[in-house]
PDB file of C-alpha atoms in Angstrom:
ATOM      1  CA  MET D   1      59.968  48.667 144.793  1.00 62.00           C
ATOM      2  CA  GLY D   2      60.227  52.356 145.598  1.00 69.00           C
ATOM      3  CA  LEU D   3      63.246  51.684 147.804  1.00 75.00           C
ATOM      4  CA  ARG D   4      64.899  49.672 145.036  1.00 72.00           C
ATOM      5  CA  ARG D   5      64.351  52.514 142.585  1.00 71.00           C
ATOM      6  CA  GLY D   6      65.961  54.844 145.115  1.00 71.00           C
ATOM      7  CA  GLY D   7      69.157  52.784 145.103  1.00 78.00           C
ATOM      8  CA  ILE D   8      68.551  50.385 148.007  1.00 87.00           C
ATOM      9  CA  THR D   9      70.049  47.152 146.678  1.00 89.00           C
ATOM     10  CA  ASP D  10      71.020  45.243 149.846  1.00 93.00           C
ATOM     11  CA  ALA D  11      68.559  42.353 150.012  1.00 93.00           C
ATOM     12  CA  ARG D  12      69.008  41.978 153.785  1.00 95.00           C
ATOM     13  CA  VAL D  13      68.145  45.638 154.351  1.00 95.00           C
ATOM     14  CA  LEU D  14      65.070  45.397 152.117  1.00 94.00           C
ATOM     15  CA  GLY D  15      64.029  42.236 153.951  1.00 94.00           C
ATOM     16  CA  ALA D  16      64.444  43.944 157.315  1.00 95.00           C
ATOM     17  CA  LEU D  17      62.131  46.792 156.315  1.00 93.00           C
ATOM     18  CA  GLU D  18      59.567  44.278 155.110  1.00 92.00           C
ATOM     19  CA  ARG D  19      59.675  42.459 158.454  1.00 94.00           C
ATOM     20  CA  VAL D  20      59.479  45.506 160.744  1.00 95.00           C
ATOM     21  CA  PRO D  21      55.901  46.879 160.890  1.00 94.00           C
ATOM     22  CA  ARG D  22      56.357  50.660 160.829  1.00 94.00           C
ATOM     23  CA  GLU D  23      52.779  51.129 162.048  1.00 94.00           C
ATOM     24  CA  LEU D  24      53.898  49.860 165.484  1.00 94.00           C
ATOM     25  CA  PHE D  25      56.283  52.811 165.806  1.00 95.00           C
ATOM     26  CA  VAL D  26      54.264  55.819 164.622  1.00 92.00           C
ATOM     27  CA  ASP D  27      52.004  58.026 166.722  1.00 89.00           C
ATOM     28  CA  PRO D  28      48.412  56.707 166.497  1.00 89.00           C
ATOM     29  CA  ALA D  29      47.336  60.085 165.093  1.00 89.00           C
ATOM     30  CA  PHE D  30      49.466  59.379 162.003  1.00 90.00           C
ATOM     31  CA  LEU D  31      48.646  55.689 161.598  1.00 90.00           C
ATOM     32  CA  ASP D  32      47.103  56.260 158.170  1.00 91.00           C
ATOM     33  CA  GLN D  33      50.484  57.612 156.991  1.00 91.00           C
ATOM     34  CA  ALA D  34      52.599  54.828 158.521  1.00 86.00           C
ATOM     35  CA  TRP D  35      53.834  53.473 155.176  1.00 83.00           C
ATOM     36  CA  GLU D  36      54.177  56.727 153.307  1.00 88.00           C
ATOM     37  CA  ASP D  37      57.784  57.634 152.542  1.00 85.00           C
ATOM     38  CA  ARG D  38      57.920  60.615 154.872  1.00 87.00           C
ATOM     39  CA  ALA D  39      59.172  61.509 158.331  1.00 87.00           C
ATOM     40  CA  LEU D  40      56.426  61.750 160.962  1.00 89.00           C
ATOM     41  CA  PRO D  41      56.274  63.476 164.373  1.00 87.00           C
ATOM     42  CA  ILE D  42      56.593  61.442 167.565  1.00 91.00           C
ATOM     43  CA  ALA D  43      56.704  62.502 171.232  1.00 88.00           C
ATOM     44  CA  GLN D  44      59.241  64.931 172.717  1.00 83.00           C
ATOM     45  CA  GLY D  45      59.479  66.956 169.515  1.00 84.00           C
ATOM     46  CA  GLN D  46      61.283  64.122 167.708  1.00 87.00           C
ATOM     47  CA  THR D  47      60.502  62.343 164.437  1.00 88.00           C
ATOM     48  CA  ILE D  48      60.469  58.869 162.945  1.00 90.00           C
ATOM     49  CA  SER D  49      62.560  58.951 159.770  1.00 90.00           C
ATOM     50  CA  GLN D  50      61.127  58.175 156.366  1.00 91.00           C
ATOM     51  CA  PRO D  51      61.609  54.544 155.281  1.00 92.00           C
ATOM     52  CA  PHE D  52      64.001  55.504 152.459  1.00 93.00           C
ATOM     53  CA  VAL D  53      66.370  57.300 154.865  1.00 94.00           C
ATOM     54  CA  VAL D  54      66.238  54.378 157.321  1.00 96.00           C
ATOM     55  CA  ALA D  55      67.057  51.955 154.503  1.00 95.00           C
ATOM     56  CA  TYR D  56      69.763  54.188 153.033  1.00 96.00           C
ATOM     57  CA  MET D  57      71.558  54.725 156.349  1.00 97.00           C
ATOM     58  CA  THR D  58      71.303  51.024 157.211  1.00 97.00           C
ATOM     59  CA  GLN D  59      72.759  50.048 153.836  1.00 97.00           C
ATOM     60  CA  ALA D  60      75.566  52.616 154.232  1.00 97.00           C
ATOM     61  CA  LEU D  61      76.690  50.860 157.429  1.00 98.00           C
ATOM     62  CA  GLU D  62      77.620  47.746 155.392  1.00 97.00           C
ATOM     63  CA  LEU D  63      76.271  45.383 158.043  1.00 97.00           C
ATOM     64  CA  THR D  64      76.601  41.623 158.289  1.00 95.00           C
ATOM     65  CA  ASP D  65      75.080  39.159 160.722  1.00 94.00           C
ATOM     66  CA  ARG D  66      78.324  39.456 162.750  1.00 96.00           C
ATOM     67  CA  THR D  67      78.286  43.253 163.131  1.00 97.00           C
ATOM     68  CA  LYS D  68      78.070  45.018 166.483  1.00 98.00           C
ATOM     69  CA  VAL D  69      76.256  48.345 166.019  1.00 98.00           C
ATOM     70  CA  LEU D  70      75.828  51.465 168.148  1.00 98.00           C
ATOM     71  CA  GLU D  71      72.798  53.659 167.459  1.00 98.00           C
ATOM     72  CA  ILE D  72      72.575  57.181 168.849  1.00 98.00           C
ATOM     73  CA  GLY D  73      68.986  58.408 169.099  1.00 96.00           C
ATOM     74  CA  THR D  74      66.563  55.536 169.673  1.00 97.00           C
ATOM     75  CA  GLY D  75      63.489  57.725 169.194  1.00 95.00           C
ATOM     76  CA  SER D  76      60.510  55.563 168.272  1.00 96.00           C
ATOM     77  CA  GLY D  77      62.741  52.496 168.030  1.00 97.00           C
ATOM     78  CA  TYR D  78      62.035  51.918 164.331  1.00 97.00           C
ATOM     79  CA  GLN D  79      65.618  52.285 163.097  1.00 97.00           C
ATOM     80  CA  ALA D  80      66.921  50.106 165.936  1.00 98.00           C
ATOM     81  CA  ALA D  81      64.377  47.393 165.092  1.00 98.00           C
ATOM     82  CA  VAL D  82      65.501  47.413 161.459  1.00 98.00           C
ATOM     83  CA  LEU D  83      69.155  47.213 162.537  1.00 98.00           C
ATOM     84  CA  SER D  84      68.349  44.262 164.797  1.00 98.00           C
ATOM     85  CA  LYS D  85      67.165  42.265 161.782  1.00 97.00           C
ATOM     86  CA  VAL D  86      70.488  42.743 159.960  1.00 97.00           C
ATOM     87  CA  ALA D  87      73.232  43.003 162.606  1.00 98.00           C
ATOM     88  CA  ARG D  88      74.327  40.635 165.360  1.00 97.00           C
ATOM     89  CA  ARG D  89      73.924  43.052 168.276  1.00 98.00           C
ATOM     90  CA  VAL D  90      72.535  46.572 168.532  1.00 98.00           C
ATOM     91  CA  TYR D  91      73.292  49.006 171.347  1.00 98.00           C
ATOM     92  CA  THR D  92      70.997  52.042 171.277  1.00 98.00           C
ATOM     93  CA  VAL D  93      71.160  55.250 173.325  1.00 98.00           C
ATOM     94  CA  GLU D  94      68.302  57.744 173.854  1.00 96.00           C
ATOM     95  CA  ARG D  95      68.380  60.932 175.933  1.00 94.00           C
ATOM     96  CA  HIS D  96      64.605  60.917 176.675  1.00 94.00           C
ATOM     97  CA  LYS D  97      63.651  58.275 179.247  1.00 95.00           C
ATOM     98  CA  GLU D  98      59.989  58.338 178.187  1.00 94.00           C
ATOM     99  CA  LEU D  99      60.847  57.700 174.529  1.00 94.00           C
ATOM    100  CA  MET D 100      63.100  54.831 175.548  1.00 96.00           C
ATOM    101  CA  SER D 101      60.414  53.267 177.746  1.00 96.00           C
ATOM    102  CA  THR D 102      57.987  53.283 174.820  1.00 96.00           C
ATOM    103  CA  ALA D 103      60.608  51.890 172.448  1.00 97.00           C
ATOM    104  CA  GLU D 104      61.531  49.122 174.885  1.00 97.00           C
ATOM    105  CA  ALA D 105      57.887  48.049 175.072  1.00 97.00           C
ATOM    106  CA  ARG D 106      57.827  47.799 171.270  1.00 96.00           C
ATOM    107  CA  PHE D 107      61.054  45.772 171.248  1.00 97.00           C
ATOM    108  CA  ALA D 108      59.564  43.394 173.798  1.00 97.00           C
ATOM    109  CA  GLU D 109      56.365  43.038 171.762  1.00 96.00           C
ATOM    110  CA  MET D 110      58.457  42.121 168.705  1.00 96.00           C
ATOM    111  CA  LYS D 111      60.682  39.785 170.768  1.00 96.00           C
ATOM    112  CA  LEU D 112      63.877  41.521 169.650  1.00 96.00           C
ATOM    113  CA  HIS D 113      66.454  39.966 171.962  1.00 95.00           C
ATOM    114  CA  ASN D 114      69.661  41.325 170.396  1.00 97.00           C
ATOM    115  CA  LEU D 115      68.893  44.940 171.331  1.00 97.00           C
ATOM    116  CA  HIS D 116      70.508  46.644 174.331  1.00 98.00           C
ATOM    117  CA  THR D 117      69.237  50.024 175.528  1.00 98.00           C
ATOM    118  CA  ARG D 118      70.552  52.913 177.582  1.00 97.00           C
ATOM    119  CA  VAL D 119      69.163  56.308 178.582  1.00 96.00           C
ATOM    120  CA  GLY D 120      72.053  58.730 178.319  1.00 95.00           C
ATOM    121  CA  ASP D 121      73.952  61.380 176.427  1.00 95.00           C
ATOM    122  CA  GLY D 122      74.408  60.330 172.818  1.00 95.00           C
ATOM    123  CA  TRP D 123      77.399  62.629 172.391  1.00 95.00           C
ATOM    124  CA  LYS D 124      79.270  60.286 174.751  1.00 96.00           C
ATOM    125  CA  GLY D 125      78.304  57.067 172.974  1.00 97.00           C
ATOM    126  CA  TRP D 126      78.581  53.805 174.939  1.00 98.00           C
ATOM    127  CA  PRO D 127      82.305  53.529 175.799  1.00 97.00           C
ATOM    128  CA  GLU D 128      81.949  50.390 177.926  1.00 97.00           C
ATOM    129  CA  GLN D 129      80.872  48.428 174.831  1.00 97.00           C
ATOM    130  CA  ALA D 130      83.402  49.904 172.395  1.00 97.00           C
ATOM    131  CA  PRO D 131      84.795  49.284 169.889  1.00 97.00           C
ATOM    132  CA  PHE D 132      81.902  49.100 167.426  1.00 98.00           C
ATOM    133  CA  GLU D 133      82.080  47.969 163.822  1.00 98.00           C
ATOM    134  CA  ALA D 134      79.281  50.367 162.890  1.00 98.00           C
ATOM    135  CA  ILE D 135      77.789  53.494 164.462  1.00 98.00           C
ATOM    136  CA  ILE D 136      74.647  55.284 163.249  1.00 98.00           C
ATOM    137  CA  VAL D 137      73.442  58.666 164.506  1.00 97.00           C
ATOM    138  CA  THR D 138      69.803  59.593 163.872  1.00 95.00           C
ATOM    139  CA  ALA D 139      70.077  63.283 164.758  1.00 92.00           C
ATOM    140  CA  ALA D 140      72.168  66.057 163.245  1.00 93.00           C
ATOM    141  CA  ALA D 141      75.388  67.124 164.955  1.00 93.00           C
ATOM    142  CA  SER D 142      77.073  70.467 164.357  1.00 90.00           C
ATOM    143  CA  LYS D 143      80.293  68.449 164.240  1.00 92.00           C
ATOM    144  CA  VAL D 144      81.125  64.787 164.624  1.00 95.00           C
ATOM    145  CA  PRO D 145      81.391  63.871 168.324  1.00 95.00           C
ATOM    146  CA  ASP D 146      84.987  62.889 169.091  1.00 96.00           C
ATOM    147  CA  ALA D 147      83.774  60.175 171.473  1.00 97.00           C
ATOM    148  CA  LEU D 148      81.977  58.378 168.637  1.00 97.00           C
ATOM    149  CA  LEU D 149      85.015  58.405 166.373  1.00 97.00           C
ATOM    150  CA  GLU D 150      87.074  57.062 169.271  1.00 96.00           C
ATOM    151  CA  GLN D 151      84.597  54.191 169.760  1.00 98.00           C
ATOM    152  CA  LEU D 152      84.793  53.137 166.121  1.00 97.00           C
ATOM    153  CA  GLY D 153      86.936  50.058 165.559  1.00 96.00           C
ATOM    154  CA  GLU D 154      89.425  49.754 162.706  1.00 95.00           C
ATOM    155  CA  GLY D 155      87.512  49.189 159.490  1.00 96.00           C
ATOM    156  CA  GLY D 156      84.366  50.510 161.182  1.00 97.00           C
ATOM    157  CA  ARG D 157      81.793  52.842 159.619  1.00 98.00           C
ATOM    158  CA  LEU D 158      80.079  55.831 161.252  1.00 98.00           C
ATOM    159  CA  VAL D 159      77.054  57.289 159.436  1.00 98.00           C
ATOM    160  CA  ILE D 160      75.875  60.657 160.750  1.00 98.00           C
ATOM    161  CA  PRO D 161      74.064  63.799 159.537  1.00 96.00           C
ATOM    162  CA  VAL D 162      76.299  66.838 160.022  1.00 96.00           C
ATOM    163  CA  GLY D 163      75.158  70.460 159.900  1.00 92.00           C
ATOM    164  CA  ARG D 164      73.102  73.087 161.659  1.00 80.00           C
ATOM    165  CA  SER D 165      69.556  71.991 162.498  1.00 64.00           C
ATOM    166  CA  SER D 166      67.980  74.898 160.608  1.00 67.00           C
ATOM    167  CA  ASP D 167      69.723  73.932 157.357  1.00 72.00           C
ATOM    168  CA  VAL D 168      69.798  70.919 155.133  1.00 85.00           C
ATOM    169  CA  GLN D 169      72.469  68.647 156.567  1.00 93.00           C
ATOM    170  CA  LYS D 170      74.898  66.358 154.797  1.00 95.00           C
ATOM    171  CA  LEU D 171      74.810  62.660 155.599  1.00 96.00           C
ATOM    172  CA  ILE D 172      78.435  61.570 155.932  1.00 97.00           C
ATOM    173  CA  ARG D 173      80.063  58.175 156.311  1.00 98.00           C
ATOM    174  CA  TYR D 174      83.329  58.102 158.243  1.00 98.00           C
ATOM    175  CA  ARG D 175      85.485  55.014 157.842  1.00 97.00           C
ATOM    176  CA  ARG D 176      88.365  54.195 160.190  1.00 96.00           C
ATOM    177  CA  THR D 177      91.374  52.752 158.397  1.00 95.00           C
ATOM    178  CA  ALA D 178      94.888  51.912 159.518  1.00 93.00           C
ATOM    179  CA  ASP D 179      95.936  55.309 158.149  1.00 93.00           C
ATOM    180  CA  GLY D 180      93.187  57.350 159.819  1.00 94.00           C
ATOM    181  CA  ILE D 181      89.628  58.502 159.145  1.00 95.00           C
ATOM    182  CA  ILE D 182      88.187  58.694 155.616  1.00 96.00           C
ATOM    183  CA  GLU D 183      85.180  60.994 155.105  1.00 97.00           C
ATOM    184  CA  GLU D 184      82.564  60.206 152.433  1.00 97.00           C
ATOM    185  CA  PRO D 185      79.668  62.652 151.806  1.00 97.00           C
ATOM    186  CA  LEU D 186      76.510  60.708 150.883  1.00 96.00           C
ATOM    187  CA  LEU D 187      73.354  62.821 150.466  1.00 92.00           C
ATOM    188  CA  ASP D 188      71.418  65.812 151.793  1.00 93.00           C
ATOM    189  CA  VAL D 189      69.056  65.101 154.709  1.00 93.00           C
ATOM    190  CA  ARG D 190      67.106  66.929 157.382  1.00 89.00           C
ATOM    191  CA  PHE D 191      67.162  65.674 160.990  1.00 90.00           C
ATOM    192  CA  VAL D 192      66.354  67.084 164.418  1.00 87.00           C
ATOM    193  CA  PRO D 193      69.479  68.247 166.300  1.00 88.00           C
ATOM    194  CA  LEU D 194      71.675  65.955 168.382  1.00 90.00           C
ATOM    195  CA  VAL D 195      71.327  67.531 171.829  1.00 87.00           C
ATOM    196  CA  PRO D 196      73.800  66.725 174.638  1.00 83.00           C
ATOM    197  CA  GLY D 197      72.653  65.461 178.035  1.00 78.00           C
ATOM    198  CA  GLU D 198      69.739  63.237 178.991  1.00 71.00           C
ATOM    199  CA  VAL D 199      66.125  63.809 180.045  1.00 70.00           C
ATOM    200  CA  ARG D 200      64.823  61.467 182.735  1.00 64.00           C
ATOM    201  CA  SER D 201      61.315  62.927 182.687  1.00 55.00           C
ATOM    202  CA  ILE D 202      59.314  65.785 181.177  1.00 44.00           C
ATOM    203  CA  ALA D 203      59.861  67.772 184.347  1.00 40.00           C
ATOM    204  CA  GLY D 204      63.577  67.028 184.221  1.00 37.00           C
TER     205      GLY D 204
END
C-alpha cells in the first residue's frame, strides 16, 4: 500500500515486489530491516536500494513480458530478480566478481532462469546482446555512458541516476525515438557511483 501511495500503479511491478523476498538479498546483519523502505549496506561498499526506488525505476522502464532488459550494477541481485518477474529476459552486469557470485547463488535458489549474468565494466554495457528495449543503471554516472545509449533500440528506455556521487542525483529516463534521444527528468535519488572497470577479487 505504501508503494501505491507513492505512485507505483503498475500491477505487474507491484506483483513482482510481492513475489521477490527482499530478506534473501540483504546482509544478515540487517535482516530485521529487510522490508523497511530504506537502502541498506551490502558487501564491497555497495547498497541494496529501497523498495520504492526499485519499484519506481522498474515502472519507469515500461516493461512487458516481451521486453529484453539490460541491468548495469547487479549488486545484491534484488533489482534483477524483480526485473525477471516482469520482463522476458534480463542481462545483468556487475564489476565485482564476489557480488556476482553471491547474486547468482540467490538466482539459482529462486530458480530464475531468464537471467543472464556477466562480470565486467558496466560503462561498456553488453554489446553482444544489443539492442535492448530497456536499460536500467543502479549506480550514479557523472554523465550517461555513450555505449549504453548506443545499445538502446528504437523506442527503448534507459533509466539512470546522473550526477556526482557526493550530491543528490537526478533519475533520468532517456527514450530513443526515430528523431533522436528524448530526456525526461524523473526524481531526486542518491546512489553509489558507477565506477568503470571490473574487480575479479578483493585483492584485484
